[in-house]
XYZ file of C-alpha atoms in Angstrom:
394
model
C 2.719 34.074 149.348
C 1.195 31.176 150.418
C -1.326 28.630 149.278
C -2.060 26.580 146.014
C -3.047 30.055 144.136
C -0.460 32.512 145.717
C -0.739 34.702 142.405
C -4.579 34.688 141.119
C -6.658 37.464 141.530
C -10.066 37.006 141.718
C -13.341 39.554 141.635
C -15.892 37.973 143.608
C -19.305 39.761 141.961
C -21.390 37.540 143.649
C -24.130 37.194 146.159
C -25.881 34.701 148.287
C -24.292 31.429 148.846
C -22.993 29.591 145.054
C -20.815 32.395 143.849
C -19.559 33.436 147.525
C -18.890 29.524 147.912
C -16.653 29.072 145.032
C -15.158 32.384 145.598
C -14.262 31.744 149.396
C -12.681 27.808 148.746
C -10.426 30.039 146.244
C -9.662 32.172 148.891
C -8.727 29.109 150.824
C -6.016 28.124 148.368
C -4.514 31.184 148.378
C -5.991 33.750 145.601
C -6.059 37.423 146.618
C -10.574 37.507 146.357
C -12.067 40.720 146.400
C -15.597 40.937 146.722
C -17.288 43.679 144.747
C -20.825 44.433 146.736
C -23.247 47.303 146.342
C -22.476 50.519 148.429
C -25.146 50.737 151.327
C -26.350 47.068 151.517
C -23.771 44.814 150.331
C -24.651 41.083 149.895
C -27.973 39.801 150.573
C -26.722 37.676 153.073
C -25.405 40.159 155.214
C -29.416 39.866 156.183
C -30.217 36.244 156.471
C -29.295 33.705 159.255
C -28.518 33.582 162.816
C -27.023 36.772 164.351
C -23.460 36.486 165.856
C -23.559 37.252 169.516
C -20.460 38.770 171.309
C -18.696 37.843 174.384
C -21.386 39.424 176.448
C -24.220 37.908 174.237
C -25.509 41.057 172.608
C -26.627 40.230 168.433
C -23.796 41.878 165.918
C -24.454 43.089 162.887
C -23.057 39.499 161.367
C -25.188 36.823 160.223
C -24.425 33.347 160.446
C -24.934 32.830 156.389
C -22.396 35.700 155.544
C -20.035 34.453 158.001
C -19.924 30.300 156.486
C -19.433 31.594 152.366
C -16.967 34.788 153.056
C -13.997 34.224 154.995
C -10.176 34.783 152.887
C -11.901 38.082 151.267
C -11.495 41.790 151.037
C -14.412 43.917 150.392
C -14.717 46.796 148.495
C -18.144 48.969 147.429
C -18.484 50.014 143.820
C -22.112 50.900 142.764
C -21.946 50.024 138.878
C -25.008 51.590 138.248
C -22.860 55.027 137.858
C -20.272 54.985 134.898
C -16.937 55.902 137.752
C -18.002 52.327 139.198
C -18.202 50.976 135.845
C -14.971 52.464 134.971
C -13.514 51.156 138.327
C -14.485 47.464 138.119
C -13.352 47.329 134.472
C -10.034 48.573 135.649
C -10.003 46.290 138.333
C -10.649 43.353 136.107
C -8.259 44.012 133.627
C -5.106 42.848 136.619
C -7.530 40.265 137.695
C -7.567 36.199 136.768
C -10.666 34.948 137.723
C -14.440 37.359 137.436
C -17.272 35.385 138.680
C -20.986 36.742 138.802
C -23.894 36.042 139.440
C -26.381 38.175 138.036
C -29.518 37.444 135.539
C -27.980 35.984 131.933
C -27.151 39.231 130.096
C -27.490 41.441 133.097
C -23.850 42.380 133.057
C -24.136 43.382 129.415
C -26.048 46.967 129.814
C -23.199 47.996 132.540
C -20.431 47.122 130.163
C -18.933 44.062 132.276
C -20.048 40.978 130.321
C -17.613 38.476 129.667
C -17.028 39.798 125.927
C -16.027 43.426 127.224
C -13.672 41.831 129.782
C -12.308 39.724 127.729
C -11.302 42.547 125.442
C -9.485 44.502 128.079
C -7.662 41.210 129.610
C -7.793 38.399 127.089
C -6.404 35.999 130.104
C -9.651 36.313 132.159
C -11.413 33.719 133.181
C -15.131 34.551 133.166
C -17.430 32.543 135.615
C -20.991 33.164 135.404
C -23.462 31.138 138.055
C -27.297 31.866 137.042
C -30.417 29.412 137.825
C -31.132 28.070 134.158
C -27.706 29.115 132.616
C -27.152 31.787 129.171
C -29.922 30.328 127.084
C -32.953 28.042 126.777
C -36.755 28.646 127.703
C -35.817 29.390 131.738
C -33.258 31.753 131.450
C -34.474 34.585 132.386
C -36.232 33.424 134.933
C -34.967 33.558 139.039
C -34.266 30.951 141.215
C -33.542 29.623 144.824
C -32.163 26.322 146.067
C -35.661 24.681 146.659
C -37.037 25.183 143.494
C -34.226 23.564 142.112
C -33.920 20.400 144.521
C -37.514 19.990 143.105
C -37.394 20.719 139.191
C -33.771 18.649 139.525
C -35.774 14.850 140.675
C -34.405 15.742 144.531
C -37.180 15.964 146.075
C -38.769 12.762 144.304
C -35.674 10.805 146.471
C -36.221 12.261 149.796
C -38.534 11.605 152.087
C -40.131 9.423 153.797
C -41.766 6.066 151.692
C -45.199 5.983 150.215
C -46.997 3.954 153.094
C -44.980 4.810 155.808
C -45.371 7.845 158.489
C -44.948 11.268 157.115
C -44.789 9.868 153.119
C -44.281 12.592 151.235
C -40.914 14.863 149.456
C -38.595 16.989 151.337
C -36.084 19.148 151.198
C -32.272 18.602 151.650
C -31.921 20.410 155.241
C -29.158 22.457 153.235
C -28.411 24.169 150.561
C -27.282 21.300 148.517
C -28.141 22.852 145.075
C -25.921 26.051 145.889
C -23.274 24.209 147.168
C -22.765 21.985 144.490
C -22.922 24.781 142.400
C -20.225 26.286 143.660
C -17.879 22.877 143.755
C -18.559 23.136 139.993
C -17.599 26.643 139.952
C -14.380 26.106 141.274
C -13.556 22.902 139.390
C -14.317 24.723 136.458
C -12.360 27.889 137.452
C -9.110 26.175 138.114
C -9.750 23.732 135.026
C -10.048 26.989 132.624
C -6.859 28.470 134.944
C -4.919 25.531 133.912
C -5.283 25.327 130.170
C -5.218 29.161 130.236
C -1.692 29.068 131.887
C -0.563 25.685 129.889
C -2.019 25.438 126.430
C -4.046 28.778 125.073
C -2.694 31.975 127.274
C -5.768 33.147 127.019
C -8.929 32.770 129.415
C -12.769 32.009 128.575
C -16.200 31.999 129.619
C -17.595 29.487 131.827
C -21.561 29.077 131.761
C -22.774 27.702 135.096
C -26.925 26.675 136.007
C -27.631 25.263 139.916
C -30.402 23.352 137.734
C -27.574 21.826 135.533
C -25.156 21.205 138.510
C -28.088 19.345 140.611
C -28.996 17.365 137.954
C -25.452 16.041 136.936
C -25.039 15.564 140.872
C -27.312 13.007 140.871
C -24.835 10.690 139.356
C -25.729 7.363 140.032
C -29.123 7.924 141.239
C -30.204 9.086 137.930
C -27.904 6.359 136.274
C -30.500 3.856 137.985
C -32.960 5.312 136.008
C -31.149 5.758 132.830
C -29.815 1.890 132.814
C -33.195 0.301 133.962
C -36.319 2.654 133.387
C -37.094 2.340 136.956
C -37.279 5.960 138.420
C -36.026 6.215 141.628
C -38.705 6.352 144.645
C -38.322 8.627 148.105
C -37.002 5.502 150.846
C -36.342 7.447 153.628
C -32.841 6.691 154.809
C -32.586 3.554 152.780
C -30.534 3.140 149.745
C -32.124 2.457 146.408
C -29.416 -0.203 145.327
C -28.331 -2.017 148.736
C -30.007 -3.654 151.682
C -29.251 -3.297 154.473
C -28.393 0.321 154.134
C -30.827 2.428 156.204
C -31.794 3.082 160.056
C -32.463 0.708 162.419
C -34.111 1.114 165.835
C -31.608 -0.198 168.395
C -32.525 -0.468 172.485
C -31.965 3.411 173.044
C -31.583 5.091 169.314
C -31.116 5.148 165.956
C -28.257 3.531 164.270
C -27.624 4.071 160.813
C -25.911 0.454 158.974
C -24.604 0.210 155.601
C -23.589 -3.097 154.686
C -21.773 -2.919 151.123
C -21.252 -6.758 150.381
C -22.710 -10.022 150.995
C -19.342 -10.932 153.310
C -20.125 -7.591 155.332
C -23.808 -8.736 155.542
C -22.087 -12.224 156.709
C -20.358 -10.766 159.666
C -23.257 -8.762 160.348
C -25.451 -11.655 161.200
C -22.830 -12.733 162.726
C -22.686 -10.109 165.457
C -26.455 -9.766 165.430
C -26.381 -13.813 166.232
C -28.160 -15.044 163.039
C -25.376 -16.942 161.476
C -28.312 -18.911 159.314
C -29.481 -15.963 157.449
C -26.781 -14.969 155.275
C -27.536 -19.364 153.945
C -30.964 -18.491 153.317
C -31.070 -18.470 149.456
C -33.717 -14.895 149.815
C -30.626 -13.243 151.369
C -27.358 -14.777 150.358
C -26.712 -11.943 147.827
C -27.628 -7.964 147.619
C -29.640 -9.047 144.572
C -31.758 -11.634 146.498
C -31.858 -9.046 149.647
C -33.488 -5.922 148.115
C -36.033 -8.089 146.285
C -36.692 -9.733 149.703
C -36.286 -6.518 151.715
C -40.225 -7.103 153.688
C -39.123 -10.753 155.148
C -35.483 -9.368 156.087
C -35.520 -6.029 157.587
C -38.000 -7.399 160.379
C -35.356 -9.742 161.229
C -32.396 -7.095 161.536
C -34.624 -4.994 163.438
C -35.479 -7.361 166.202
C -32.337 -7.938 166.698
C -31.185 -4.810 167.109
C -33.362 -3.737 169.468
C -32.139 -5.787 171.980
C -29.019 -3.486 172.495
C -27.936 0.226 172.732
C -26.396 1.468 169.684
C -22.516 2.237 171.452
C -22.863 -2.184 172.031
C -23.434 -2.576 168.498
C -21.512 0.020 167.384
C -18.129 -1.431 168.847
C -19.117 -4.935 167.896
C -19.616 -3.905 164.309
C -16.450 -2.021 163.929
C -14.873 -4.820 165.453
C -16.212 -6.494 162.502
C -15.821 -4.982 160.031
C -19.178 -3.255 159.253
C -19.968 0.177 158.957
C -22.348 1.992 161.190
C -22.987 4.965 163.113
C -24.886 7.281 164.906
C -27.644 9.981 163.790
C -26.062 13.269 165.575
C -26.988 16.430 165.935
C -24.134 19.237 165.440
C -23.793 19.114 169.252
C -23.228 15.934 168.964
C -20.792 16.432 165.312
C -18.569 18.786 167.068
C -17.692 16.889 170.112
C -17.206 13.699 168.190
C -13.577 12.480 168.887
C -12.547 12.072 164.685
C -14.319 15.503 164.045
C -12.001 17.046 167.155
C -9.122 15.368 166.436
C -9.176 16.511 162.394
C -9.962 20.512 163.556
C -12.750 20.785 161.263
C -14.506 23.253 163.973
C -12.027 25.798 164.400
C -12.138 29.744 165.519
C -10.845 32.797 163.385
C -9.235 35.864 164.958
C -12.236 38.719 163.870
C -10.184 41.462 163.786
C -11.688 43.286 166.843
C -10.267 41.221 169.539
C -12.069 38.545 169.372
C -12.621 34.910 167.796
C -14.778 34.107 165.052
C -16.193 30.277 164.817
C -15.906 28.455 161.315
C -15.948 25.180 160.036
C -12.225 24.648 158.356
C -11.530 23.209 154.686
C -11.553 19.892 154.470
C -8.695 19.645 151.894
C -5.548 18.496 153.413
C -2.509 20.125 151.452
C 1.202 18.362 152.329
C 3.107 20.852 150.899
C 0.783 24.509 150.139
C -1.954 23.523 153.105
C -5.224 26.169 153.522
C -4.448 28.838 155.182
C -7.446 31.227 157.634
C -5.941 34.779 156.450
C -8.906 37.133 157.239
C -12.455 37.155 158.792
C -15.731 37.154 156.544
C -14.909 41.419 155.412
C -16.935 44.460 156.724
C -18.987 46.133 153.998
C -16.484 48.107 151.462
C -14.080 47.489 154.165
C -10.910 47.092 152.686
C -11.486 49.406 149.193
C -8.908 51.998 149.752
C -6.728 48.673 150.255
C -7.441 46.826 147.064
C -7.300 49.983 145.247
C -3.812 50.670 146.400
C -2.558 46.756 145.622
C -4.289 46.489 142.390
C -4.206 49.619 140.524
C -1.438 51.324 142.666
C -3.953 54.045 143.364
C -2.984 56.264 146.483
């Protein structure tokens, strides 16, 4: 027993990367997750990404997608489109805490494993369902990936490149980002609803989760710009829309990224840059005055950065108090001394002799810290298992 949530049970009935997300970072604190997957072909993701390569460099059967969303699990195979499975996973929910899905609103219904059913057989569950649009309105019904979402969410109108400047135009997030929110939310509201379940009610509920609802709300402050003034929010490449300076900057050999959060950082800036005069000049004496006189000022940062490789101005400006760094590559990410020295690429015993990469939890528990129990599971590998620990089946 080890962990934050030695004693939860959870049934992972989830695919792809939201659900399997919030499902694995329980697994990290401890919960006992099975994942339910469909006899045969198991989660989609067991097809998409990189191959694993072992030690002699021949491709596994493990993708690279699978491997980052389903460590701390045990997989079994039920195919709920025969009533045994149905039977099974209803019997297998009524010991469990914690049920997340992911399937089309209502799609759970016609199988007899919809949050109302559940709930009947173990009032205490806590019901987690992860769709696109969420249980009702217009969308509902319809699917959804990640992309379509950074763009119907206002993403998309944030990032990229400027109007007028070299390759203008939206992009997407290089990740993710509207799955893995998702799934933060997931868990937040999983251990939330655990909490009042196990301190005020006794009993569990349904929690109604869209990746359209969860990008939105992640916008926080970006959409509070827009909210407050009226002013939507443009795409400004790697500039900030409420600071200055707070972008890129070509140095003698490559990019450094600045981000100056206060007129007495932008003070010592100038002062390492050697323009003491500027912060005086009434155009740039506050973040105010800078941003509205962003085409006179960033010329003048930028010549004077060029002068010098970015590891000069780098130690000068953490000598000073201002924050900068490089723009790395995950070569670069994993051999960074802070990344090394906080373990956050780590390697996994696989089971079969040898060592499985992963990134580690970034959570840092004092007194119930994460714990690596088991590799990403082998299709319907561990069924007999679960049955046996769950339902005390032989």
């Amino acid at each position: 027993m080890s962990g934050c949530l030695p004693r939860i049970r959870v049934l992972d009935m989830t695919r792809v990367f939201a659900g399997p997300w919030a499902a694995q970072l329980l697994g990290d604190f401890g919960a006992d997750v099975v994942k339910v997957e469909q006899p045969g072909s198991g989660d989609d993701v067991r097809r998409m990404g990189f191959r694993k390569q072992d030690e002699n460099g021949a491709e596994t059967g493990e993708t690279s997608s699978f491997l980052a969303m389903n460590r701390n699990k045990r997989s079994i195979a039920i195919d709920i489109a025969k009533p045994e499975g149905q039977q099974q996973l209803r019997d297998l929910a009524a010991k469990a805490d914690v049920f997340i899905e992911n399937f089309k609103a209502g799609g759970l219904q016609r199988y007899g494993l919809d949050y109302a059913a559940l709930a009947a057989i173990n009032p205490r569950l806590v019901y987690c369902s992860i769709t696109g649009f969420g249980q009702d309105g217009p969308y509902a019904p319809l699917p959804g990936y990640d992309p379509v979402f950074q763009a119907m969410s206002g993403l998309m109108s944030v990032t990229g490149n400027a109007e007028g400047d070299a390759g203008a135009g939206p992009a997407v997030v290089g990740y993710s980002v509207s799955d893995i929110n998702a799934g933060f939310y997931a868990t937040i509201g999983i251990l939330a609803a655990l909490h009042h379940r196990d301190t005020v009610s006794g009993l569990g509920q349904h929690i109604d989760l869209a990746l359209l609802d969860a990008q939105v709300a992640a916008h926080s402050h970006i959409a509070m710009n827009w909210l407050v003034s009226g002013k939507s929010p443009v795409r400004g490449g790697t500039a900030s829309q409420i600071n200055t300076p707070w972008q890129a900057f070509e140095t003698a050999d490559r990019p450094l990224m600045l981000a100056v959060g206060n007129d007495r950082q932008f003070a010592q800036l100038c002062r390492v840059l050697g323009l003491p005069d500027v912060p005086a000049d009434a155009r740039f004496a506050t973040n105010r005055a800078r941003m509205a006189h962003k085409p006179e000022l960033l010329p003048i940062l930028q010549g004077a950065l060029r002068t010098r490789p970015a590891r000069e101005w780098m130690d000068a400006l953490n000598a000073a108090g201002v924050s900068s760094g490089p723009i790395n590559d995950f070569a670069a990410v994993a051999e960074d001394p802070q990344i090394r020295h906080r373990g956050l690429f780590r390697s996994l015993a696989d089971g079969a002799g040898g060592e499985q990469p992963m990134i580690a939890n970034p959570l840092n528990f004092s007194a119930t810290p994460v714990t690596y129990r088991n590799p990403p599971p082998t299709l319907g590998a561990q069924g007999a298992e679960v049955l046996r620990d769950w339902l005390d089946e032989a």
